[in-house]
Short mmCIF file of C-alpha atoms in Angstrom, two decimals:
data_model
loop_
_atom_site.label_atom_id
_atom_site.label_comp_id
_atom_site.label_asym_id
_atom_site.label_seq_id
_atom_site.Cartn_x
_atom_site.Cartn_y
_atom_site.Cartn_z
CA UNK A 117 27.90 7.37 -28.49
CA UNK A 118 30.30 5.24 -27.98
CA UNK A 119 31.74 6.57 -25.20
CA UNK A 120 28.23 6.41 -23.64
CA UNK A 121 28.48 2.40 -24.57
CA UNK A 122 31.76 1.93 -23.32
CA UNK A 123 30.34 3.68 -19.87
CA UNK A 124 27.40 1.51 -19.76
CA UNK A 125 29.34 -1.91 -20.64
CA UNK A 126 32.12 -1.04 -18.16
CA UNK A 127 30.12 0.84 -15.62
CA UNK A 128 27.04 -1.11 -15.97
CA UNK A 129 27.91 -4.43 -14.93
CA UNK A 130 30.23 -3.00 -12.14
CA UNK A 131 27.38 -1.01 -10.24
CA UNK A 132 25.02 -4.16 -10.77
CA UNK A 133 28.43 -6.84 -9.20
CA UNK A 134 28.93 -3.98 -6.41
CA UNK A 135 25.42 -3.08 -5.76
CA UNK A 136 24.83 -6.58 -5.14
CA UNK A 137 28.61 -7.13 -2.89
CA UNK A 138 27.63 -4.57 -0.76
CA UNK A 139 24.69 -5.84 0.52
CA UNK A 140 25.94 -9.10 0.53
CA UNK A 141 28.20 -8.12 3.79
CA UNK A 142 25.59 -7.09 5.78
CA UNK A 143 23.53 -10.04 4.99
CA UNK A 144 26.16 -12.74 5.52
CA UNK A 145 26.71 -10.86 9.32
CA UNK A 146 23.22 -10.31 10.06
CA UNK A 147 22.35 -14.40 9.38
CA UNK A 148 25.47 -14.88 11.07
CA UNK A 149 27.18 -16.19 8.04
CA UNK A 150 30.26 -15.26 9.30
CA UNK A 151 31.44 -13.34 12.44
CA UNK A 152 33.05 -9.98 12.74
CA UNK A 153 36.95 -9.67 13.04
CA UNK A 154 37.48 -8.28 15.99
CA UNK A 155 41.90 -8.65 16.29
CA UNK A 156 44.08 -6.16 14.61
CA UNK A 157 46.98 -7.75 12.50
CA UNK A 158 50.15 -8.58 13.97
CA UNK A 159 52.21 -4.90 14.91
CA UNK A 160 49.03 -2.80 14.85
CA UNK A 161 48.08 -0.99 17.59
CA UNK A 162 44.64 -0.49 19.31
CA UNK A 163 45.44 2.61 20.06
CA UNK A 164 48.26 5.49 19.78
CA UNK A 165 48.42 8.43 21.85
CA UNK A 166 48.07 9.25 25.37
CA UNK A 167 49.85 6.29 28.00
CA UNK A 168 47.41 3.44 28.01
CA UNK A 169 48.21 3.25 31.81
CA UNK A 170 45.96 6.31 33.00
CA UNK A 171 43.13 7.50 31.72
CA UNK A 172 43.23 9.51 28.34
CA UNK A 173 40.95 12.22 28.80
CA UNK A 174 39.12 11.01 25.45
CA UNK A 175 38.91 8.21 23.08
CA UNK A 176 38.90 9.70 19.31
CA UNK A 177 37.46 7.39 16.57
CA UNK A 178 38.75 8.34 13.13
CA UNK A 179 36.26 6.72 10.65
CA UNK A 180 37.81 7.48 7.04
CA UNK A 181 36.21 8.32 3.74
CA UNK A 182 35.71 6.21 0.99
CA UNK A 183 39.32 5.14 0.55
CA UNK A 184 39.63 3.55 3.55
CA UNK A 185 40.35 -0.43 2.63
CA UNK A 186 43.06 -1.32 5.43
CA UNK A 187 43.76 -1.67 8.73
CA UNK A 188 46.31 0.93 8.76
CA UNK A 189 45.23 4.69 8.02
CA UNK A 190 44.95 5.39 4.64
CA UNK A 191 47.23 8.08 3.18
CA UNK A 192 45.22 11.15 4.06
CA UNK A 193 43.65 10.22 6.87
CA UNK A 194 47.12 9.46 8.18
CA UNK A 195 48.18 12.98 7.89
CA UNK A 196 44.87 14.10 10.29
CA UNK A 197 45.76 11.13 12.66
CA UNK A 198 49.14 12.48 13.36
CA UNK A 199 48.61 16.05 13.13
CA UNK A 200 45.65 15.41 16.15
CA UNK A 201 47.92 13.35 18.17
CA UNK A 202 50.68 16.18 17.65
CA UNK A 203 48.55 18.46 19.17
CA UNK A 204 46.60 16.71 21.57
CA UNK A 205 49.10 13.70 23.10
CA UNK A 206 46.04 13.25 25.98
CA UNK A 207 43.84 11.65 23.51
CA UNK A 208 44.02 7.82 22.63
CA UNK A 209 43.08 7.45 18.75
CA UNK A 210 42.01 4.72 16.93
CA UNK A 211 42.58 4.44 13.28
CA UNK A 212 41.75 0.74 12.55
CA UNK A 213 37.95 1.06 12.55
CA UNK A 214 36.75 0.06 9.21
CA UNK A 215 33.62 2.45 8.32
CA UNK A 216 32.67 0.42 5.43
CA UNK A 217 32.81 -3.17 6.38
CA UNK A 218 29.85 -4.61 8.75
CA UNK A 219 32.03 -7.43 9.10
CA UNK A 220 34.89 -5.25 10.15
CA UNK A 221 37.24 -7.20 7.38
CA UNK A 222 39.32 -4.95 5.73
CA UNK A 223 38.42 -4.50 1.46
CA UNK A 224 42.51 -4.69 0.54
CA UNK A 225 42.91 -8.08 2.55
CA UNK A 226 40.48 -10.00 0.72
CA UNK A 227 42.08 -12.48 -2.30
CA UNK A 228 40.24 -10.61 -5.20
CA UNK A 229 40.03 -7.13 -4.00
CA UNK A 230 43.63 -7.44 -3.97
CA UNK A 231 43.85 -8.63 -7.53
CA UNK A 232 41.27 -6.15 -8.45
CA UNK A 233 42.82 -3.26 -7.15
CA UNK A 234 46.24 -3.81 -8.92
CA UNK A 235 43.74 -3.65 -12.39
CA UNK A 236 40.70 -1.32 -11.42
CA UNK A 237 41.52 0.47 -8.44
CA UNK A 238 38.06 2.60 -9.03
CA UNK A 239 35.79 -0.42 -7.64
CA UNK A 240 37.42 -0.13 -4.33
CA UNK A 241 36.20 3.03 -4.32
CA UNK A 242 32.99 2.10 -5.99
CA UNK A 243 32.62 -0.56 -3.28
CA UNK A 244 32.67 1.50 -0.39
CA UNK A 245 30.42 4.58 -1.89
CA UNK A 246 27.73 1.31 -2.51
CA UNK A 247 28.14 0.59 1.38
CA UNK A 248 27.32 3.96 2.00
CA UNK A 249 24.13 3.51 0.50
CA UNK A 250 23.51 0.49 2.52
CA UNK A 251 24.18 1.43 5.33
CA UNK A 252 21.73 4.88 4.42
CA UNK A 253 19.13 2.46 3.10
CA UNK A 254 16.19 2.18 5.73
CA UNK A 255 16.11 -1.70 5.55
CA UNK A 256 19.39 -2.69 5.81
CA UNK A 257 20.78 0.84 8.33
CA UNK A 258 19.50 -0.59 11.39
CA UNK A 259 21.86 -3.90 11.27
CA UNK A 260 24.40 -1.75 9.13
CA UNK A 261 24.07 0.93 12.22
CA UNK A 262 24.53 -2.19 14.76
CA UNK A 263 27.78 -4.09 13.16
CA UNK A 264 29.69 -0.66 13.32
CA UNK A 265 28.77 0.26 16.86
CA UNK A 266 29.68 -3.15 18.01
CA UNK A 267 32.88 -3.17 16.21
CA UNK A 268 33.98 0.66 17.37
CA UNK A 269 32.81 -0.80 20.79
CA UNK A 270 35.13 -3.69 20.36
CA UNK A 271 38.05 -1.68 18.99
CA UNK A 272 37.25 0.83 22.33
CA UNK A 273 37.27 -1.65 24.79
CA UNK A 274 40.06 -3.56 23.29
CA UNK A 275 42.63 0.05 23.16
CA UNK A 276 41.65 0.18 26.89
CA UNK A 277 37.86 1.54 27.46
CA UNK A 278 36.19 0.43 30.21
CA UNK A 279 32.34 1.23 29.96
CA UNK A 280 30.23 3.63 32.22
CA UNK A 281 34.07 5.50 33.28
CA UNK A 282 32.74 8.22 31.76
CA UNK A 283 35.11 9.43 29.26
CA UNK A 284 34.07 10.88 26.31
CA UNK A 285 34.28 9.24 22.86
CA UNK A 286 34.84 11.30 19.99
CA UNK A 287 34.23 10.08 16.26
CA UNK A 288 35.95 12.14 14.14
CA UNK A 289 34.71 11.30 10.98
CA UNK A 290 35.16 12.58 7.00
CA UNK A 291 33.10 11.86 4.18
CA UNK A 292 30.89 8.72 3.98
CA UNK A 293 32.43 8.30 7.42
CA UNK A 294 29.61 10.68 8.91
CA UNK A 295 26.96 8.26 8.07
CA UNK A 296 28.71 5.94 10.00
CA UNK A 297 29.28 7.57 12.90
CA UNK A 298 25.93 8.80 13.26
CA UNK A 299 24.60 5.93 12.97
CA UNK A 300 26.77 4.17 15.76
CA UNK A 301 25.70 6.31 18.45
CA UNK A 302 22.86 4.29 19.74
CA UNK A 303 24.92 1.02 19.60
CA UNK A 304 27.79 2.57 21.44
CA UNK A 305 25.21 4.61 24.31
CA UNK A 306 24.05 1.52 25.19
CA UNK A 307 27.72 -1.08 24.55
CA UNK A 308 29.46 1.53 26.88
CA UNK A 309 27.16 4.24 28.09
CA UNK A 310 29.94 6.42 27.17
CA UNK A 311 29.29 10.37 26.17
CA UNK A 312 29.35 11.11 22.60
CA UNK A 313 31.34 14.39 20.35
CA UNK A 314 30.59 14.03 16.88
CA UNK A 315 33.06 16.19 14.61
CA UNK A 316 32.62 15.29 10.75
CA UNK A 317 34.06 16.91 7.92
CA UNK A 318 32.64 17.40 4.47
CA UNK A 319 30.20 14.76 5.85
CA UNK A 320 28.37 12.79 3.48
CA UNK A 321 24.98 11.24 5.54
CA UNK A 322 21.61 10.65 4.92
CA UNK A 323 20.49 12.57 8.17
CA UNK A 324 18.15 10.00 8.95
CA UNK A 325 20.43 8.77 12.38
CA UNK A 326 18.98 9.84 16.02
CA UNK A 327 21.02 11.66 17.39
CA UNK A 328 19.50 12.05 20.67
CA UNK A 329 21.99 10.42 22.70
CA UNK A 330 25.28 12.54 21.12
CA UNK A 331 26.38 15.28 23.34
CA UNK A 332 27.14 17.59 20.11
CA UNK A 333 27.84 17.61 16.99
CA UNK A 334 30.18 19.44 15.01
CA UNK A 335 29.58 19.96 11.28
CA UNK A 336 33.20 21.55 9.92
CA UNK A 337 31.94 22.63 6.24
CA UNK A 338 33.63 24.10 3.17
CA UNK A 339 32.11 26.23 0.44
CA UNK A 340 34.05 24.61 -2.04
CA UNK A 341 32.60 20.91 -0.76
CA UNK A 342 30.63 20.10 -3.56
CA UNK A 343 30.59 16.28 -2.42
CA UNK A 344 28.75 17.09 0.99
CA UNK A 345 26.34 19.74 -0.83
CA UNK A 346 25.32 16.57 -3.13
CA UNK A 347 24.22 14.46 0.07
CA UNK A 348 22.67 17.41 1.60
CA UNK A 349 20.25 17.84 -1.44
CA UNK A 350 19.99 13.98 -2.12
CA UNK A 351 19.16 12.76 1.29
CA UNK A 352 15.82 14.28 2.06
CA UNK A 353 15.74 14.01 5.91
CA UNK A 354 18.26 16.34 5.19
CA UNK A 355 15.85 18.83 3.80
CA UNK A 356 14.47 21.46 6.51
CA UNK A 357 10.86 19.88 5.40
CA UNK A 358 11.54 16.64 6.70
CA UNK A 359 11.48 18.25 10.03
CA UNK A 360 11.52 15.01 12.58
CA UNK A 361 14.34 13.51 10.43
CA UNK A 362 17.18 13.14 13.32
CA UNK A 363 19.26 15.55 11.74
CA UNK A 364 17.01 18.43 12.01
CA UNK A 365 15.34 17.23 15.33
CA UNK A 366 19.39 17.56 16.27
CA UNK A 367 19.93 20.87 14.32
CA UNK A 368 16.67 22.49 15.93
CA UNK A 369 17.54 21.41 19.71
CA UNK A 370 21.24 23.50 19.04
CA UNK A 371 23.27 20.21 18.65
CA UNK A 372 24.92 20.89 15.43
CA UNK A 373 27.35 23.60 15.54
CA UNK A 374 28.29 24.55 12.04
CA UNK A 375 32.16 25.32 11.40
CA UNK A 376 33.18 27.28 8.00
CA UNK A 377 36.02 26.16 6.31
CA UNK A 378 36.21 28.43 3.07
CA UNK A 379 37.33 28.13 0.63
CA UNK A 380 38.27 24.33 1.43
CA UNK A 381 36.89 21.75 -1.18
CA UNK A 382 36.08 17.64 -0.40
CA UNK A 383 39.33 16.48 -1.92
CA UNK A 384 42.49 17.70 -4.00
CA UNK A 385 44.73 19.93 -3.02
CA UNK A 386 42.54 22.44 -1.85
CA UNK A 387 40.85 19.89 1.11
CA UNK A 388 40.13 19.87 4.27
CA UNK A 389 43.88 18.07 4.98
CA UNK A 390 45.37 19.38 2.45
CA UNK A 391 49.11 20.26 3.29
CA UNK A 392 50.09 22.33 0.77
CA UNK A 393 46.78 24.85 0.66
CA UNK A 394 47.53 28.15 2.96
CA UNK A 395 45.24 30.19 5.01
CA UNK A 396 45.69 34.24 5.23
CA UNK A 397 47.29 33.13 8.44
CA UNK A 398 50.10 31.00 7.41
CA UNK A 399 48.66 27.60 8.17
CA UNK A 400 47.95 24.41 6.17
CA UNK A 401 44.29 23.29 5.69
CA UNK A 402 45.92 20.01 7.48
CA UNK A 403 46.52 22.13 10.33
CA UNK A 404 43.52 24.33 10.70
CA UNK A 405 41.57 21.13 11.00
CA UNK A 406 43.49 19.55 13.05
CA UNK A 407 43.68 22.65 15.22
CA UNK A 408 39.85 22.70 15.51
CA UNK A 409 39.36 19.12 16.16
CA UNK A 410 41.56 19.02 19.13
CA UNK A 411 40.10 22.67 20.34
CA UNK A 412 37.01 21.06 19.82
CA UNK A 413 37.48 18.07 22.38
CA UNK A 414 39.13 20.26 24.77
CA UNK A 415 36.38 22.28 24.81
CA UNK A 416 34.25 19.50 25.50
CA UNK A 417 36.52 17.61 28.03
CA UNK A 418 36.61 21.07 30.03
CA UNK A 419 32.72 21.35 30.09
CA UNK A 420 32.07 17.80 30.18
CA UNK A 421 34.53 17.97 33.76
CA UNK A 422 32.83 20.99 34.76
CA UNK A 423 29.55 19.23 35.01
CA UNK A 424 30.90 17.25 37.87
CA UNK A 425 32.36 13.73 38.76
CA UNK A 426 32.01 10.95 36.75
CA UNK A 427 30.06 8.02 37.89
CA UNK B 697 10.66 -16.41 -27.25
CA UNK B 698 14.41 -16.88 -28.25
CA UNK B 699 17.41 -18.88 -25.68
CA UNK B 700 18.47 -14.79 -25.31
CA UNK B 701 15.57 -13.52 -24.03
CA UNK B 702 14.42 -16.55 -21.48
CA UNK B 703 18.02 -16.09 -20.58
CA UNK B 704 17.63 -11.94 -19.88
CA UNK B 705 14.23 -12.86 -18.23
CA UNK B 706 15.71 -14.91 -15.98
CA UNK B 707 18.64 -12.84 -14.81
CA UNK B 708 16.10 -10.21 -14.71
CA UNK B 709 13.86 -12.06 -12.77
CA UNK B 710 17.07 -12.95 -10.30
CA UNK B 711 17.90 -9.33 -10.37
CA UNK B 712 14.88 -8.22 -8.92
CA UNK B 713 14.51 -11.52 -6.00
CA UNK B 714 17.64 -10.63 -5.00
CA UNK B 715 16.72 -7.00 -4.23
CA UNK B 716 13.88 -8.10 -2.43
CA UNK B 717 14.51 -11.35 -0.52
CA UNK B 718 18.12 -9.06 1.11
CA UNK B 719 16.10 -7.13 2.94
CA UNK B 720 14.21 -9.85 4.55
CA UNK B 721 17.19 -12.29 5.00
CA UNK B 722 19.58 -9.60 6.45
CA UNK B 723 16.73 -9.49 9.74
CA UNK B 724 16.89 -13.32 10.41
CA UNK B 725 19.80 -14.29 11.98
CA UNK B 726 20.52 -18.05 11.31
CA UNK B 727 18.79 -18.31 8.20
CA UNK B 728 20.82 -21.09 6.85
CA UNK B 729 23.05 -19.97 3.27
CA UNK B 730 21.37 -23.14 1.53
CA UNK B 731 17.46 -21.55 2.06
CA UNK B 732 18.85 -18.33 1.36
CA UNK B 733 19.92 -19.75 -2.17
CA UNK B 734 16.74 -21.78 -2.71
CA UNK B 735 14.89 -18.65 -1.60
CA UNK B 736 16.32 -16.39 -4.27
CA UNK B 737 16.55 -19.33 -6.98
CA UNK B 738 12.57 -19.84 -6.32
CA UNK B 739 11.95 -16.37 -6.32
CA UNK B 740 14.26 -15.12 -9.64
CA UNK B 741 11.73 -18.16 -11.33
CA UNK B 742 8.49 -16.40 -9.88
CA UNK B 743 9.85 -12.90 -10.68
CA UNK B 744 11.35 -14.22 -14.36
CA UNK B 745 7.70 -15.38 -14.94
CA UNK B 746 6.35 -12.61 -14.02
CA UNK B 747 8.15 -10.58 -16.64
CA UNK B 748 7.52 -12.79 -19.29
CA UNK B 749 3.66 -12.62 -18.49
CA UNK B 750 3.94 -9.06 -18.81
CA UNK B 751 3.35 -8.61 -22.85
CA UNK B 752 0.87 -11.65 -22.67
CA UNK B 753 -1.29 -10.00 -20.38
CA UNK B 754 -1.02 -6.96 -21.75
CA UNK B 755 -1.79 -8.56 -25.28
CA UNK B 756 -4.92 -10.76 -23.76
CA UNK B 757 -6.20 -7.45 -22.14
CA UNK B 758 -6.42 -5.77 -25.36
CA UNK B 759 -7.92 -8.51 -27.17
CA UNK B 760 -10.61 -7.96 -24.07
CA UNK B 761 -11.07 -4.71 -24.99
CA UNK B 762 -11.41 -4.78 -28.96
CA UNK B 763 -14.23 -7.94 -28.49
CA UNK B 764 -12.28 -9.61 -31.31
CA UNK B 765 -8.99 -11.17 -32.40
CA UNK B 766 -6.19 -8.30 -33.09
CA UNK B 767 -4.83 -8.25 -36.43
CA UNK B 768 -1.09 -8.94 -35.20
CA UNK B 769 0.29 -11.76 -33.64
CA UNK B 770 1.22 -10.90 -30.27
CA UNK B 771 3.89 -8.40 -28.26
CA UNK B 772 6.95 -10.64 -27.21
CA UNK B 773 9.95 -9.33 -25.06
CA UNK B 774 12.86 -8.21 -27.60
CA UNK B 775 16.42 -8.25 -25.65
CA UNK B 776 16.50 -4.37 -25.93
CA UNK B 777 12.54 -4.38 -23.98
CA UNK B 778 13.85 -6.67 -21.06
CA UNK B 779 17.42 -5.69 -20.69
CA UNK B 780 16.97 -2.56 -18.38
CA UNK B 781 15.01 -4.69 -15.76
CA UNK B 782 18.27 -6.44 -15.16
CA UNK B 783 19.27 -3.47 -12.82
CA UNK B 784 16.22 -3.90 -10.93
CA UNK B 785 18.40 -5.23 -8.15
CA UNK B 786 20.40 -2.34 -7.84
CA UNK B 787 18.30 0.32 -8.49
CA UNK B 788 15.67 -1.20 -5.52
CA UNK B 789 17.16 1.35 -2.88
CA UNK B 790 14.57 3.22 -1.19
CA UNK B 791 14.06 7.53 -1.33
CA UNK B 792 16.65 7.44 -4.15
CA UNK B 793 15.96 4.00 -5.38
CA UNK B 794 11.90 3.44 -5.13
CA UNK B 795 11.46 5.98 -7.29
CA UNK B 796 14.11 4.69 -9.84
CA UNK B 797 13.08 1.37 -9.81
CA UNK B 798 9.31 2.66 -10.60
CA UNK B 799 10.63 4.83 -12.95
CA UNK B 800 12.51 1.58 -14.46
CA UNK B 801 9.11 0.07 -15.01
CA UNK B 802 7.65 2.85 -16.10
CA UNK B 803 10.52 3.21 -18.89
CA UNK B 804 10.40 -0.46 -19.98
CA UNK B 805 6.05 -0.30 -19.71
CA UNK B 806 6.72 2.71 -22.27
CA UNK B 807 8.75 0.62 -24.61
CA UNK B 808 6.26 -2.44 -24.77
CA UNK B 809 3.41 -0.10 -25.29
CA UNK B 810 4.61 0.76 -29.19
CA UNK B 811 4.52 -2.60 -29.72
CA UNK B 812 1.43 -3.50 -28.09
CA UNK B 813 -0.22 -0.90 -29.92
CA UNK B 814 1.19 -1.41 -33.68
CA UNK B 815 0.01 -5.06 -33.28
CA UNK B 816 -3.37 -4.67 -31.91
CA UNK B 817 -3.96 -1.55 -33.62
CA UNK B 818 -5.47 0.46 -30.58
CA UNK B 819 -4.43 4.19 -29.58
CA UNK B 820 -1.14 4.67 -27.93
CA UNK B 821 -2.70 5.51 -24.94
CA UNK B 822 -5.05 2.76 -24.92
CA UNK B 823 -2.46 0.34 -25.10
CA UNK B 824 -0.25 2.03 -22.36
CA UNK B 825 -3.51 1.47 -20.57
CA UNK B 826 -3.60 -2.34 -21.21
CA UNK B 827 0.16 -2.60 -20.16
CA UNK B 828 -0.08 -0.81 -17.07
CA UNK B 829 -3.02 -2.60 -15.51
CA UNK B 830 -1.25 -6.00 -16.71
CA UNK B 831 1.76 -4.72 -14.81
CA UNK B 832 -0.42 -3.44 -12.02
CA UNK B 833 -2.22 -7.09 -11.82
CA UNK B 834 0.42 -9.07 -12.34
CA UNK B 835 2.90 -6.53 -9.35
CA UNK B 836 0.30 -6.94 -6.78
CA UNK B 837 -0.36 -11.10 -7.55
CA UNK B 838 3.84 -11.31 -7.32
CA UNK B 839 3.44 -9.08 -3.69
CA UNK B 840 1.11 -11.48 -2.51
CA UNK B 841 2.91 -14.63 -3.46
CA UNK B 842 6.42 -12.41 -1.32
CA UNK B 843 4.16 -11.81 1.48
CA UNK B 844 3.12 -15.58 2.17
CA UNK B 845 6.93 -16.76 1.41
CA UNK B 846 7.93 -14.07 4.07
CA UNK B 847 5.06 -15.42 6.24
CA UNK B 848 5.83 -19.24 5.74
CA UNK B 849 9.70 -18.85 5.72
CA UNK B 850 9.44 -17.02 9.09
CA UNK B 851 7.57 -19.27 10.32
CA UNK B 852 9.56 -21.97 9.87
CA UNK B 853 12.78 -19.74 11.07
CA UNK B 854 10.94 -19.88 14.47
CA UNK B 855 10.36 -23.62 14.46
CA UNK B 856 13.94 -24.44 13.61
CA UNK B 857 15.69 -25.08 17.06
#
């Protein structure tokens, strides 16, 4: 019992601050409050990869799970950034894109967050699982879906994107990141008519996104995921009833290509980037995702070339 | 009613404006920070009352029903009663959250009916009876006073320049 109490004196108050926070953000930038931040701090790049003086042959968005709260990658999703642009130096890849900020404004730059996550690191976390739910809510995801496509559409055209070249954007996104990036593809169809790869990992979404305008999507899936199992049995456009829920209208016109990753799990040391887990075949996790991802793009550079010039 | 429980009501009451008067902010763009704050400050007041009609209705409703004065003196809020409505806020997200948030009222309708029904003396289910229509009454009079602040407060978003 009193653990319970402790739980809901602690925990209580938290959700209810956080609950609130969240949708604070997408309030003060849809009254205009306060404008996005659109410039990286000083020494970070736009981009990292392929020469920004030709062409890349694709743009790859990494959108980061719930502890994304910098600029910078974040530990894990550093290891995935570099492992893709080991294997795949013609991509350009931008890491900065903050998944869980409308107002692009990174969580560990603000005054208090930065106090607060030397005492409770948890409501960092806490903070960005809430803006998942905002941005999966049906009255605040349109604006949520609109401040992230403008800002990856920013971040694109500021690492060297020019719209209506042609070149296909990838968003490469794990976790709560999939909710994101599915719900940026309309925003980003029309900032930069660009085509679209989706690639999540143990994606966490509300399947509730059209995804009419992607080229593909590729759903990389683990048995041991328990965290994307929750938010397929949660959400229910995610539910084969809901049929017209974008997800399935995707899934039933053979957009979603499944990927199994057994036995990988969400996190720990048995993840999807986990460098110490080992396949039958001698590989990391780390790099049998990596390996995919950039076999994925490749795969849709080549047919996406094969279908003729670019306008 | 003790300083405690106006106090709860209120927060309660600003709990559940906040939840709703988001929603309709986050779709204006230029609504000015000061309207947003006198929007929510009105509405926790008109939400706050609200609550605390709640038992009264529910109490005048019975009284209706049993043609005479009740034996007891009245259902008031108790801090334990009024508490969970303070996460009204939170819990307003829709699919996962409409449900919890009815299920919220539905919980804290439950606890005021024992009350209700030890102080009127009428069948549990009687009384649950009396506080749901009070709650039903008194939800859709509190929709209608939303729908014409929506109404007016857009309107005058369009006349601003």
């Amino acid at each position: 019992m009193n653990d319970f109490l402790l739980w809901a004196v602690a925990l209580g108050p938290a959700l209810l601050a956080e609950g609130l926070l969240a949708r604070y953000e997408v309030l003060a930038y849809g009254a205009g409050w306060r404008a996005p931040v659109t410039e990286l701090p000083e020494g970070v790049p736009y981009a990292r990869g392929a020469d920004p003086d030709r062409p890349p042959d694709a743009y790859l968005v990494y959108l980061d799970g719930i502890g994304k709260r910098r600029v910078r990658d974040s530990r894990d999703g550093g290891q995935l950034v570099r492992a893709v642009l080991a294997g795949a130096p013609e991509l350009r890849v931008l890491g900065q894109v903050q998944p869980y900020s409308p107002l692009a404004d990174p969580l560990a730059d603000r005054p208090v967050w930065s106090w607060l996550r030397r005492r409770v690191g948890l409501v960092l976390f806490l903070h960005n699982v809430m803006q998942i739910f905002v941005a999966a809510d049906r009255r605040y995801r349109p604006l949520y879906n609109r401040a992230v496509g403008s800002q990856i559409a920013t971040q694109l055209r500021l690492a060297g994107y020019r719209p209506g070249s042609g070149i296909p954007v990838v968003l490469l996104s794990y976790s709560g990141g999939a909710q994101v990036a599915t719900g940026a593809v309309d925003e980003l169809c029309k900032r930069l008519g660009c085509p679209l790869l989706l690639i999540m990992f143990g994606g966490f979404h509300n399947g509730a996104n059209d995804l009419t305008r992607a080229d593909h999507v590729h759903r990389l899936t683990g048995s041991g995921d328990r965290i994307e199992r929750v938010g397929t049995w949660m959400f229910p456009q995610r539910w084969p009833l809901f049929r017209g829920s974008g997800w399935n209208r995707a899934a039933r016109g053979g957009k979603v290509t499944v990927h199994r990753f057994d036995p990988a799990t969400h996190v720990g040391p048995r993840s999807y980037i986990s460098r110490s887990a080992l396949l039958p075949d001698g590989r990391t996790h780390l790099a049998r995702t990596a390996d995919t991802v950039v076999e994925l793009i490749r795969d849709h550079c080549r047919s996406d070339a094969g279908e003729g010039p670019r306008p | 009613m003790t300083p405690g429980v106006v106090a709860l009501l209120m927060l309660a009451g600003l709990s559940e404006a906040l939840g709703r008067a988001t929603p309709v902010a986050v779709r204006r763009r230029g609504v000015p920070r000061s309207r947003m704050l006198r929007l929510v400050l009105a509405g926790a007041v008109v939400e706050g009352t609200v609550f605390a009609l709640w038992p009264l209705t529910a109490w005048t409703l019975a009284e209706l029903l049993l043609g005479s004065p009740p034996p007891g003196d009245g259902v008031e809020w108790t801090p334990g009663l009024v508490a969970p409505l303070v996460l009204s806020a939170v819990l307003a997200f829709p699919l996962l959250g409409s449900l919890l948030h009815l299920l919220l009222f539905v919980g804290v309708g439950a606890g005021l009916t024992g009350p209700l029904s030890a102080a009127s003396g009428l069948g549990w289910w009687t009384a649950a009876g009396c506080v749901s229509v009070a709650g039903v009454v008194l939800g859709v009079a509190v929709e209608g006073v939303r729908r014409l602040v929506v109404r007016m407060s857009a309107a005058d978003t369009a006349e601003a320049p």
